[in-house]
Short mmCIF file of C-alpha atoms and ligand atoms in Angstrom, two decimals:
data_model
loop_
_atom_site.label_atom_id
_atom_site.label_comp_id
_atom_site.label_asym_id
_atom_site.label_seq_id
_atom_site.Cartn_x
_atom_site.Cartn_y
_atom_site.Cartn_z
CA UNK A 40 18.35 -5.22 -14.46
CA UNK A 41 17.90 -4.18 -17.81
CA UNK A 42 14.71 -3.32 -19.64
CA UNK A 43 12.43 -6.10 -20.93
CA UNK A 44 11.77 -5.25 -24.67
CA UNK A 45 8.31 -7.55 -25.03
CA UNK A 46 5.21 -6.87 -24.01
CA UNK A 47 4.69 -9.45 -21.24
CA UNK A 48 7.04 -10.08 -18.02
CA UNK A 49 10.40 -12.08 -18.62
CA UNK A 50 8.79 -13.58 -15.17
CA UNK A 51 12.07 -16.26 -14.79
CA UNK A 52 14.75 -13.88 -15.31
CA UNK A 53 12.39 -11.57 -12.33
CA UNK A 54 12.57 -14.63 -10.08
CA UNK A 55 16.56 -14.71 -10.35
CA UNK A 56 16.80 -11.68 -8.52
CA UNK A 57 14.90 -13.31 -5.46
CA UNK A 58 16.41 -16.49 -4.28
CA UNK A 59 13.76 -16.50 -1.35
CA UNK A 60 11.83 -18.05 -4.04
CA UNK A 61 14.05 -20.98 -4.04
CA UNK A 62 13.50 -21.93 -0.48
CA UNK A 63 12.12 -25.52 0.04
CA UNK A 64 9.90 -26.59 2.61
CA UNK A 65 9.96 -30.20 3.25
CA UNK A 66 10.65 -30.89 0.15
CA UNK A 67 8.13 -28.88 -1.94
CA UNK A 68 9.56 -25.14 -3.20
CA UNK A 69 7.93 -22.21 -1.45
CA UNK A 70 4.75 -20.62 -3.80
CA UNK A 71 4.49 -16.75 -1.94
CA UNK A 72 0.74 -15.53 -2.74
CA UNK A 73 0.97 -13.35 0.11
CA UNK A 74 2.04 -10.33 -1.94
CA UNK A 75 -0.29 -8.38 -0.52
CA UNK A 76 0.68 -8.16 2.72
CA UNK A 77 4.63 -7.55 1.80
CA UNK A 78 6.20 -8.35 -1.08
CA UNK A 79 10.04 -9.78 -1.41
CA UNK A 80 12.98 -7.72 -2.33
CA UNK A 81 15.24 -8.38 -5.25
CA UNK A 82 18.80 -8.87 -4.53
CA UNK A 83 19.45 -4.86 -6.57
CA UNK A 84 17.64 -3.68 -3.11
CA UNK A 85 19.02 -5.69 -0.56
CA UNK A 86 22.29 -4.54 -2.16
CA UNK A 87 21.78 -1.02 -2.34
CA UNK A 88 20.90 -1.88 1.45
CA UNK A 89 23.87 -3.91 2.45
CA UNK A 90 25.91 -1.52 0.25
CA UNK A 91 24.64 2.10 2.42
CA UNK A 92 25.51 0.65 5.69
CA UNK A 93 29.10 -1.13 4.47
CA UNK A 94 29.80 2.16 2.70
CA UNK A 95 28.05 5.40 3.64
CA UNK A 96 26.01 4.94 6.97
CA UNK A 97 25.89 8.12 8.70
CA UNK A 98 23.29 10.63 10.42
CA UNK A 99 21.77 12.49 8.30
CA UNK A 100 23.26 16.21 9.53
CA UNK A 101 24.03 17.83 6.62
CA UNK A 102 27.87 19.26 6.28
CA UNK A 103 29.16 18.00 8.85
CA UNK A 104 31.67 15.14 7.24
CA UNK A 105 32.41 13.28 4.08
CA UNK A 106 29.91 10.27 5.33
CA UNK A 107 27.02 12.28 6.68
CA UNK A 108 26.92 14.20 2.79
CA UNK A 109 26.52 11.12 1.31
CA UNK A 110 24.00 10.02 2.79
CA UNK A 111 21.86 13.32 3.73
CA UNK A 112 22.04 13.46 -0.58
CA UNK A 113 21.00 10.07 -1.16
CA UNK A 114 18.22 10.13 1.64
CA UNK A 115 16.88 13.43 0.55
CA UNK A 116 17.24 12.75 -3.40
CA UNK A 117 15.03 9.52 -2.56
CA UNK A 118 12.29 11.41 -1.47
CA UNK A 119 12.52 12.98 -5.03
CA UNK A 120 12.71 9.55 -6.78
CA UNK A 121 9.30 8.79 -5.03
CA UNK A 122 7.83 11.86 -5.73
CA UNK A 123 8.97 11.58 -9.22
CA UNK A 124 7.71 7.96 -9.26
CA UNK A 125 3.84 8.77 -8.37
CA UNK A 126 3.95 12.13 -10.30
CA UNK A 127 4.29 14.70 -7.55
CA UNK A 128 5.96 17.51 -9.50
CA UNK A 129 6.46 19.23 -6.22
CA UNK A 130 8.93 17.03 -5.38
CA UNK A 131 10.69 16.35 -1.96
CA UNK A 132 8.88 18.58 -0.30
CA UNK A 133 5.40 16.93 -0.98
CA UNK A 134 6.94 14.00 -0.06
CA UNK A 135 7.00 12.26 4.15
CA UNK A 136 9.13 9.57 4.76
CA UNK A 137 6.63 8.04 7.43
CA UNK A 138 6.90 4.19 9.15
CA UNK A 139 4.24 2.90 6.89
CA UNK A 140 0.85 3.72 5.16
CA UNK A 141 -0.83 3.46 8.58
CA UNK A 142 1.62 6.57 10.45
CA UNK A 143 0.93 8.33 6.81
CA UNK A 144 -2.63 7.69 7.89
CA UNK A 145 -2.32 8.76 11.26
CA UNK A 146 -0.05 11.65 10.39
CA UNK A 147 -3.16 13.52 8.54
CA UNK A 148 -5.62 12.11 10.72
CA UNK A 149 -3.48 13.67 14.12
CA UNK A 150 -1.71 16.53 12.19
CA UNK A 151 -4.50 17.86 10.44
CA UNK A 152 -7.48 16.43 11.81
CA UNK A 153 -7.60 17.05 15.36
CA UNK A 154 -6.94 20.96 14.55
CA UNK A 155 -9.58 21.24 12.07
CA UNK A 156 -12.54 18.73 12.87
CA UNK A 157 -15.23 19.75 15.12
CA UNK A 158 -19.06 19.04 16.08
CA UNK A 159 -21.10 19.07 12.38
CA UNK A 160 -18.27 17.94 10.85
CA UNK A 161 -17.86 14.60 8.51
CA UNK A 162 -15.19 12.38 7.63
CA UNK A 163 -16.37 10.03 4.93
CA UNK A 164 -14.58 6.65 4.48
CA UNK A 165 -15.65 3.69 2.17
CA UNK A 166 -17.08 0.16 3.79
CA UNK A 167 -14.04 -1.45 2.36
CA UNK A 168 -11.72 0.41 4.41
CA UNK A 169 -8.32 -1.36 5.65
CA UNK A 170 -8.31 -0.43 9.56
CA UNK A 171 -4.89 2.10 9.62
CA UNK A 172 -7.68 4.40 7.79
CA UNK A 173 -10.92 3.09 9.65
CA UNK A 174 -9.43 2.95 12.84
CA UNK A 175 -7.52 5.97 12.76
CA UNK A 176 -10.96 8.32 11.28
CA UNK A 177 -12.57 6.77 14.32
CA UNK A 178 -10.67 8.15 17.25
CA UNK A 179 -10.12 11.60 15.93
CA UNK A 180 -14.00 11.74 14.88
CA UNK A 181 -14.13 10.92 18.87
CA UNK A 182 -11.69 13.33 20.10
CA UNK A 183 -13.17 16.17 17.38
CA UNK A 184 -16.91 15.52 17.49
CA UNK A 185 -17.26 14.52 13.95
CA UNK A 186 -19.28 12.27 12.41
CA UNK A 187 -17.60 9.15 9.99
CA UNK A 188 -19.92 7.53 7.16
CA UNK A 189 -19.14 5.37 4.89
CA UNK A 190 -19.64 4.95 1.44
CA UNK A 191 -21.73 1.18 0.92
CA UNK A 192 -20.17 -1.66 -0.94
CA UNK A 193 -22.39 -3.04 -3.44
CA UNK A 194 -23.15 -7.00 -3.51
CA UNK A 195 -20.61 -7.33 -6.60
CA UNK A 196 -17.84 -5.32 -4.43
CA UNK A 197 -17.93 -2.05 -5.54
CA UNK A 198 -18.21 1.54 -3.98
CA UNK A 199 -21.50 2.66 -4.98
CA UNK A 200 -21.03 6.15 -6.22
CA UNK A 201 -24.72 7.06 -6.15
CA UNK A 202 -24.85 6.58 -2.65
CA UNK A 203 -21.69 8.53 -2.27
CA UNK A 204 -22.78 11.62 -4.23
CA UNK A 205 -25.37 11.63 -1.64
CA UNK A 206 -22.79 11.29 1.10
CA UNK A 207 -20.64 13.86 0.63
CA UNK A 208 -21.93 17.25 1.10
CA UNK A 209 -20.92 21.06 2.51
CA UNK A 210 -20.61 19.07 5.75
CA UNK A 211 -18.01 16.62 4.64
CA UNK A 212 -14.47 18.08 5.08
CA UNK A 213 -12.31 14.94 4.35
CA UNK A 214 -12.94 11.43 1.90
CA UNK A 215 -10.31 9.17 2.65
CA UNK A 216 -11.04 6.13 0.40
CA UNK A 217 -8.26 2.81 -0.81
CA UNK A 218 -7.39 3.53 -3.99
CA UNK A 219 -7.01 -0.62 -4.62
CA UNK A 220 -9.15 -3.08 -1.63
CA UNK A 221 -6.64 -5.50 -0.25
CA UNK A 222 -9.51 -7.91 0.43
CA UNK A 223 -11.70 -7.91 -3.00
CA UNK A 224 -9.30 -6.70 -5.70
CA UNK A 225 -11.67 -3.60 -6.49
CA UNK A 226 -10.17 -0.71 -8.20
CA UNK A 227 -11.82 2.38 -6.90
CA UNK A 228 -12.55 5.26 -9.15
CA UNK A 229 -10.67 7.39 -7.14
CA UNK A 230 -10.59 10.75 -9.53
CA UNK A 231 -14.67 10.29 -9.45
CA UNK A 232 -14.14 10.23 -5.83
CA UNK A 233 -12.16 13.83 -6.02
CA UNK A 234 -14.13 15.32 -7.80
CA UNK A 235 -17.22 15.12 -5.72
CA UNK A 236 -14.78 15.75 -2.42
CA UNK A 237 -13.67 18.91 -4.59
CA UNK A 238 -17.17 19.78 -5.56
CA UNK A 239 -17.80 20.52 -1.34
CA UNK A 240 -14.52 21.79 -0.82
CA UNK A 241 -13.79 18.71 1.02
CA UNK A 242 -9.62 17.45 1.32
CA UNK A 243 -9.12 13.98 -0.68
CA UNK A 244 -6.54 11.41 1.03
CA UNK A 245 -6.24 8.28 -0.67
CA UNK A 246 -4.95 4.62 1.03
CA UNK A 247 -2.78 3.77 -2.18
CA UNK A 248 -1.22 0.76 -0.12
CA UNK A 249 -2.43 -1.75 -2.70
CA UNK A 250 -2.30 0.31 -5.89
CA UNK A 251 1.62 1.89 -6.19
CA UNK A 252 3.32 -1.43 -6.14
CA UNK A 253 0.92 -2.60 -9.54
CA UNK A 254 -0.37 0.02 -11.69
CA UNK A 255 0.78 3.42 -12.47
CA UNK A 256 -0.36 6.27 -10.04
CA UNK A 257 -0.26 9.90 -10.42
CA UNK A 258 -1.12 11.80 -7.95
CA UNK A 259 -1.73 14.96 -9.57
CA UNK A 260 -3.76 13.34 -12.55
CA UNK A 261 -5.99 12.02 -9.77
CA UNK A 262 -6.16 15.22 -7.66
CA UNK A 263 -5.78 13.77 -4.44
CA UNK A 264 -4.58 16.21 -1.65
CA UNK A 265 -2.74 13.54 0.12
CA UNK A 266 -1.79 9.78 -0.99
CA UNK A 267 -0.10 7.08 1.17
CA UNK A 268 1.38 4.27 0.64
CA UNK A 269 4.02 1.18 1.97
CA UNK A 270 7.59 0.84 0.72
CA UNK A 271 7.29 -3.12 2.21
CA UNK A 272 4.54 -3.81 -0.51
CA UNK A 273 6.49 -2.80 -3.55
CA UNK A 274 9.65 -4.59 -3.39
CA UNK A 275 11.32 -2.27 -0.87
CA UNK A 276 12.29 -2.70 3.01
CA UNK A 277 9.75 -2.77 5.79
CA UNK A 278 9.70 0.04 7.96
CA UNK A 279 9.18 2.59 5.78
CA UNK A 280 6.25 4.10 4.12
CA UNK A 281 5.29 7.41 2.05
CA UNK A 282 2.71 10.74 2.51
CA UNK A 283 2.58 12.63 -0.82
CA UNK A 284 0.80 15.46 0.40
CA UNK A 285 0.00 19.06 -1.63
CA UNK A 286 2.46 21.68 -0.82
CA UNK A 287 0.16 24.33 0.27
CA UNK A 288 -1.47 21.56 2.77
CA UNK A 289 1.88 20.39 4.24
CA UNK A 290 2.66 24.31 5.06
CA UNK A 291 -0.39 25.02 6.84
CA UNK A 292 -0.61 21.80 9.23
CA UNK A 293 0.91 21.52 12.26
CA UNK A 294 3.85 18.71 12.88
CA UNK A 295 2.64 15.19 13.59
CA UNK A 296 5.94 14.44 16.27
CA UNK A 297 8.00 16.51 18.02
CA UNK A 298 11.74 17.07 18.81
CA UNK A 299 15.25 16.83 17.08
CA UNK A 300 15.36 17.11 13.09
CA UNK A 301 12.54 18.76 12.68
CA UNK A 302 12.64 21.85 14.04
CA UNK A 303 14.79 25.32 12.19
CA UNK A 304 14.86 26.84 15.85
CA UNK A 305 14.18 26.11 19.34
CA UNK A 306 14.64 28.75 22.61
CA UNK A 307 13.47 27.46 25.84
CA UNK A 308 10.43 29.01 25.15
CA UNK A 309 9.62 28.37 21.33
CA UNK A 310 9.96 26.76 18.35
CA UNK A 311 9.68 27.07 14.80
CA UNK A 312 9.78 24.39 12.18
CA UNK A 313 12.08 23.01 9.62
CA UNK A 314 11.39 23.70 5.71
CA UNK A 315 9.24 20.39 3.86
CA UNK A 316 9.42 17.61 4.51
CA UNK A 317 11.96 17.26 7.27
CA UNK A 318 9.37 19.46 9.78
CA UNK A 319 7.18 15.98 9.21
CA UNK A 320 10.34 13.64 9.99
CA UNK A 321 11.09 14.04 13.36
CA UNK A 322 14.68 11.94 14.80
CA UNK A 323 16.72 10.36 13.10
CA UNK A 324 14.55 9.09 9.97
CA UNK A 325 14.62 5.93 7.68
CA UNK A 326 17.93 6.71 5.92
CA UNK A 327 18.92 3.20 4.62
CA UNK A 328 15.06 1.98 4.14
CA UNK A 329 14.55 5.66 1.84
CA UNK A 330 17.59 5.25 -0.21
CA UNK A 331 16.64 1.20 -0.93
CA UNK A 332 13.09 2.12 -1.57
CA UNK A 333 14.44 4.73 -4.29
CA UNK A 334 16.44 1.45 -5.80
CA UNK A 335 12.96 -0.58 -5.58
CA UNK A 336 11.66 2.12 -7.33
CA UNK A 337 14.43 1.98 -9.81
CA UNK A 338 13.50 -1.98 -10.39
CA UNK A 339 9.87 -1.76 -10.73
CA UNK A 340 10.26 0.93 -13.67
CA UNK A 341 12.50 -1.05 -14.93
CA UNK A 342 10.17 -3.82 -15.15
CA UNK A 343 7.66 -1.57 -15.80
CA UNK A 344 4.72 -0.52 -14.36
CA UNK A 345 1.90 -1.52 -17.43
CA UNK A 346 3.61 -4.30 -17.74
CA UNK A 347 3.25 -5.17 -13.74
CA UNK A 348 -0.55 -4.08 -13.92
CA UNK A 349 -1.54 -6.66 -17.12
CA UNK A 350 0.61 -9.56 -15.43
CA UNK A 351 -1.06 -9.08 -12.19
CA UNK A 352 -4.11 -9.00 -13.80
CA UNK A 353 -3.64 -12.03 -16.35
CA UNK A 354 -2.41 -13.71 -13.08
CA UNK A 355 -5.78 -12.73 -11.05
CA UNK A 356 -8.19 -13.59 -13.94
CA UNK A 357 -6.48 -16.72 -14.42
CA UNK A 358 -6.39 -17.64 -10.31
CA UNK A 359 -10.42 -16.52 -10.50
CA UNK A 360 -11.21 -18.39 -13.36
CA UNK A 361 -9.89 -21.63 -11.72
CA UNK A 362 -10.94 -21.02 -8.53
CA UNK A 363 -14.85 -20.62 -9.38
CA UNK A 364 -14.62 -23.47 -11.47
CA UNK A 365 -15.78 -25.82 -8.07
CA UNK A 366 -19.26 -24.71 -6.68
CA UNK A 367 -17.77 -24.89 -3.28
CA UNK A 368 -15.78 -21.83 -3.47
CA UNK A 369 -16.90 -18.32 -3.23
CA UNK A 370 -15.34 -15.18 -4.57
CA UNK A 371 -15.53 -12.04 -2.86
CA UNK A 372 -15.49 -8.90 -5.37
CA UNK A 373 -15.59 -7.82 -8.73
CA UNK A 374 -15.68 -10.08 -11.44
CA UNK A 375 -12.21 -11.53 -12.65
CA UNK A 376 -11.32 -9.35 -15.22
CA UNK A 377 -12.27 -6.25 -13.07
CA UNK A 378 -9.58 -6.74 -10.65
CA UNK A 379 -6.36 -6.24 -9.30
CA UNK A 380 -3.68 -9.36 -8.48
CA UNK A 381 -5.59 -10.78 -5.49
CA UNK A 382 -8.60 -13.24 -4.83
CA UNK A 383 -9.89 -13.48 -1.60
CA UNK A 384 -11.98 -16.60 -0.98
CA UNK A 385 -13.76 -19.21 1.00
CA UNK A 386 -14.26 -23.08 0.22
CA UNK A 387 -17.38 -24.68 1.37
CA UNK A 388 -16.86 -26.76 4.58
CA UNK A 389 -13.37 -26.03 5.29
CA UNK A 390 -12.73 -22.86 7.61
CA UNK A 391 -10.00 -20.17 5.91
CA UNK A 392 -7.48 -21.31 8.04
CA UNK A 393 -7.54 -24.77 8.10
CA UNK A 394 -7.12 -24.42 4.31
CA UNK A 395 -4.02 -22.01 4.73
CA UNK A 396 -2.26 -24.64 7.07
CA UNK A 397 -3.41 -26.91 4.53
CA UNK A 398 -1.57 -25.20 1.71
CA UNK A 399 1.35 -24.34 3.94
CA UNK A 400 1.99 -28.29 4.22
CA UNK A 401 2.51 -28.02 0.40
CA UNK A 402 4.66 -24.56 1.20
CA UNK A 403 1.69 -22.22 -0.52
CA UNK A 404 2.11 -19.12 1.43
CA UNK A 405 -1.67 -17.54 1.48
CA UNK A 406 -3.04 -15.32 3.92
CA UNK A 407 -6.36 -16.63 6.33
CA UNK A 408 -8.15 -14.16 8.16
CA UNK A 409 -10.12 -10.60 8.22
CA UNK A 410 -6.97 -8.63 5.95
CA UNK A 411 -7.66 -5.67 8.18
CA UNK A 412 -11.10 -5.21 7.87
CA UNK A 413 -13.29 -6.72 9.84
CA UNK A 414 -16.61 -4.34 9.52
CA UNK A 415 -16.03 -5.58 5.69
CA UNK A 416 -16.43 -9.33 6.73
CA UNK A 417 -19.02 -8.45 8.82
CA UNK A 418 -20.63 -6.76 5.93
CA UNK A 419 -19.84 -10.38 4.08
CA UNK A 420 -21.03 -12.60 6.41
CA UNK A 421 -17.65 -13.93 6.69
CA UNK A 422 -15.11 -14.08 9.90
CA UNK A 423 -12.45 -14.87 7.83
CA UNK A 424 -11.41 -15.71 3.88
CA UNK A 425 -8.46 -16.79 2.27
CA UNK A 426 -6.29 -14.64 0.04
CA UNK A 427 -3.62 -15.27 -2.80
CA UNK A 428 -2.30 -12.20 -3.81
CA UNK A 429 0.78 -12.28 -6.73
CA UNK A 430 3.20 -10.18 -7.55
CA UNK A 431 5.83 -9.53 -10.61
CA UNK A 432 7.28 -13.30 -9.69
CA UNK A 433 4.66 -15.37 -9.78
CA UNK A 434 3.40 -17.94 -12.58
CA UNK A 435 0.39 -19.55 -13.67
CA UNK A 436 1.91 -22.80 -12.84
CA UNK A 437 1.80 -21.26 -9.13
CA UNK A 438 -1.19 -20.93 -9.02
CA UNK A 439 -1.96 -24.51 -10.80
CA UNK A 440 -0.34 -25.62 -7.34
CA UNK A 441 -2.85 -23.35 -5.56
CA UNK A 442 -5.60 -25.13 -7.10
CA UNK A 443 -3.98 -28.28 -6.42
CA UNK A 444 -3.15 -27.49 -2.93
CA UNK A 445 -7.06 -26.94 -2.10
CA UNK A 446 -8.31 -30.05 -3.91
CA UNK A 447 -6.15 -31.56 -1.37
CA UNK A 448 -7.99 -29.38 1.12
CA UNK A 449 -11.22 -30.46 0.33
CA UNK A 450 -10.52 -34.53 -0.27
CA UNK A 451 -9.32 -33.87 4.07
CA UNK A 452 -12.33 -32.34 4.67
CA UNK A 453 -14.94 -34.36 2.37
N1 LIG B 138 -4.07 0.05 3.57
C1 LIG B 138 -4.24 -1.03 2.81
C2 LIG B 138 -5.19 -0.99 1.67
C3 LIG B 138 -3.50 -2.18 3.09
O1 LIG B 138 -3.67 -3.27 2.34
C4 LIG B 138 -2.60 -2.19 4.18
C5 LIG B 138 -1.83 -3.42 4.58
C6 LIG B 138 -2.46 -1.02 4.91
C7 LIG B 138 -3.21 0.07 4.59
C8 LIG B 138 -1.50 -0.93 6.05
O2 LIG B 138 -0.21 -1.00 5.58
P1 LIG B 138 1.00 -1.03 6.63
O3 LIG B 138 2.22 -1.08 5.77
O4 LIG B 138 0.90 0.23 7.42
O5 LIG B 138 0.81 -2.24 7.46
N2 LIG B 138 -2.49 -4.60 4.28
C9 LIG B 138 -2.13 -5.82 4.69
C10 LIG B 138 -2.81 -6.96 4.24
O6 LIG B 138 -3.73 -6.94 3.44
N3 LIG B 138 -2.26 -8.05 4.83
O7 LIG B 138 -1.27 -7.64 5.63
C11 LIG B 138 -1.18 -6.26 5.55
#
């Protein structure tokens, strides 16, 4: 598509590219404010998709034939596209193809973590944690020995940094905090966070899930060690997701899986490993799903990524700002010009999901439940909110029907 010129998203020329958005459920079109758990992909990636396996589908072993070229340069090119994209000047080779943010998380957790944890040690994680982190810190600190604390979220929904300057001392060898919460819209101040990881010669790993699909990242400006994120979020395919990880770090660790692809040599007895990144992409990898996330890639700068960030967050204040005008409806989070494009909420009297089978009889696709982290909703006294999370497609006239959708809601439940 071509570059917008003006400052603010040509949002109906966006939506052309995703006919999805046309769908019609009896009778009312669909309103998708579940961005936040995947996003839709324009037809430019579902081409470049239907396109690799009606034209170049092959294995990637390099040299062997005219096909397999193709696509071992496309697939290893879009590892430099993404590296390129969140500022790793390393390029491919600080760059995993992985299944999703939660193997990236795994992959440093198992890969690095079981080999260099032990008794004393600490892993320190933030309260607002999405569980492929939480969950993942948990079992190696039980296999290791170490100890996992995390950072507090204050009543307004942020980390508090006091407390964490506490936290992390000569003990702490790993922070692993979400750059963007996928359940209050907090932006973390993730460089402050590196800083005092760096301070104790601790390893920062970020959960960037939430943050690469709406706001610029750079990896290296933030000084994170490793940085992981979801191709399925930011207009790409499901099934694959991204581990930018410093060169130096990806050399010393040990490989997450074993067996074909990923090895330079193997005798019955030994084996050494391939060069970065392909001794971190054991089988046969996500050829098609890397080359179309390179395209989505393509799109979003295209689009622009300021531009995405102030639309998401015109789009969140505005969905905020509506929402709290009832007294029956909390907010969880930051205030609504401190956020990113998502409200989590609950409305007095009517349980989360009631309300999102509600607004699915008026086709407003929300998402009712814990997000991921329950210790969080513990923390809020919640079992379960509602979300609307947006994206580069939707309107304020969406979100008008949100609105609408739970006055509806609450007449039901009055
Ligand atoms: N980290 C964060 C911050 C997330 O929001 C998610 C997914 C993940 C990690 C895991 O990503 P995955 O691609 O490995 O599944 N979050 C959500 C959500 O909020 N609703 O559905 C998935």
């Amino acid at each position: 598509m071509e570059t917008q010129q003006s400052d603010a998203l040509d949002v109906e020329r966006i939506r052309e590219d995703f006919p999805i958005l046309q769908r019609e459920f009896e009778g009312n079109q669909v309103v998708y404010l579940d961005n936040a758990a995947t996003s839709q992909t324009p037809d430019p990636v579902v081409d470049v998709i239907a396109d690799y396996y009606r034209k170049t589908n092959a294995n990637v072993h390099r040299g062997l034939h005219h096909l397999s070229q193709e696509a071992s340069i496309a697939y290893e090119d879009a590892h430099d596209r993404l590296a390129e994209f969140v500022g790793a000047s390393g390029g491919r080779e600080e760059m995993v193809f992985t299944k999703n943010t939660t193997e990236s998380e795994n992959l440093v957790a198992f890969a690095w973590g079981l080999n260099e944890l032990g008794p004393g040690d600490e892993v320190v994680l933030t309260e607002m944690e999405h569980h492929a982190s939480l969950v993942t810190w948990q079992q190696v600190a039980k296999k290791t020995g170490a100890e996992v604390k995390y950072i507090p979220v204050t009543d307004d929904g942020y980390l508090d940094m006091d407390a964490a300057a506490e936290m992390i001392t000569d003990d702490t060898q790993l922070v692993n905090a979400v750059h963007v919460s996928n359940t209050l819209g907090t932006v973390n101040p993730v460089s402050d966070l590196a800083d005092l990881a760096h301070d104790h010669d601790a390893l920062f790993f970020v959960d960037g899930a939430q943050a690469v699909p709406n706001r610029p990242v750079d990896v290296e400006e933030i000084d994170a060690d490793f940085y992981a994120f979801s191709g399925h979020k930011m207009l790409g395919p499901t099934g694959i997701g991204c581990l930018y990880g410093k060169k130096h770090l990806l050399e010393e660790m040990e490989p997450y899986l074993y067996g074909g692809m990923m090895i330079e040599r193997v005798t019955f007895e030994e084996s050494t490993w391939a060069e970065l990144p392909w001794k971190f992409e054991a089988g046969t990898p996500v050829i098609a799903q890397g080359i179309a996330l390179a395209a989505a890639v393509d799109y979003l700068e295209d689009v622009g990524m300021e531009r995405i960030q102030r639309h998401e967050e015109q789009l969140s204040e505005y969905a905020y700002d509506r929402l709290t005008e009832h007294d029956d409806v909390t907010v969880y989070g930051p205030p609504g010009d401190d956020r990113v494009g998502l409200v989590s909420f609950t409305v007095d009297d009517v349980h989360a999901h009631d309300l999102s089978s509600i607004l699915n009889d008026h086709a407003v696709a929300i998402r009712a439940g814990d997000h991921c982290t329950q210790p969080l909703h513990d923390k809020l006294g919640v079992a379960a909110t509602a979300r609307a999370s947006f994206y580069i497609y939707n309107t304020h006239e969406e979100i008008d029907k949100l609105v609408a959708a739970i006055d509806d809601a609450r007449q039901l439940f009055a």
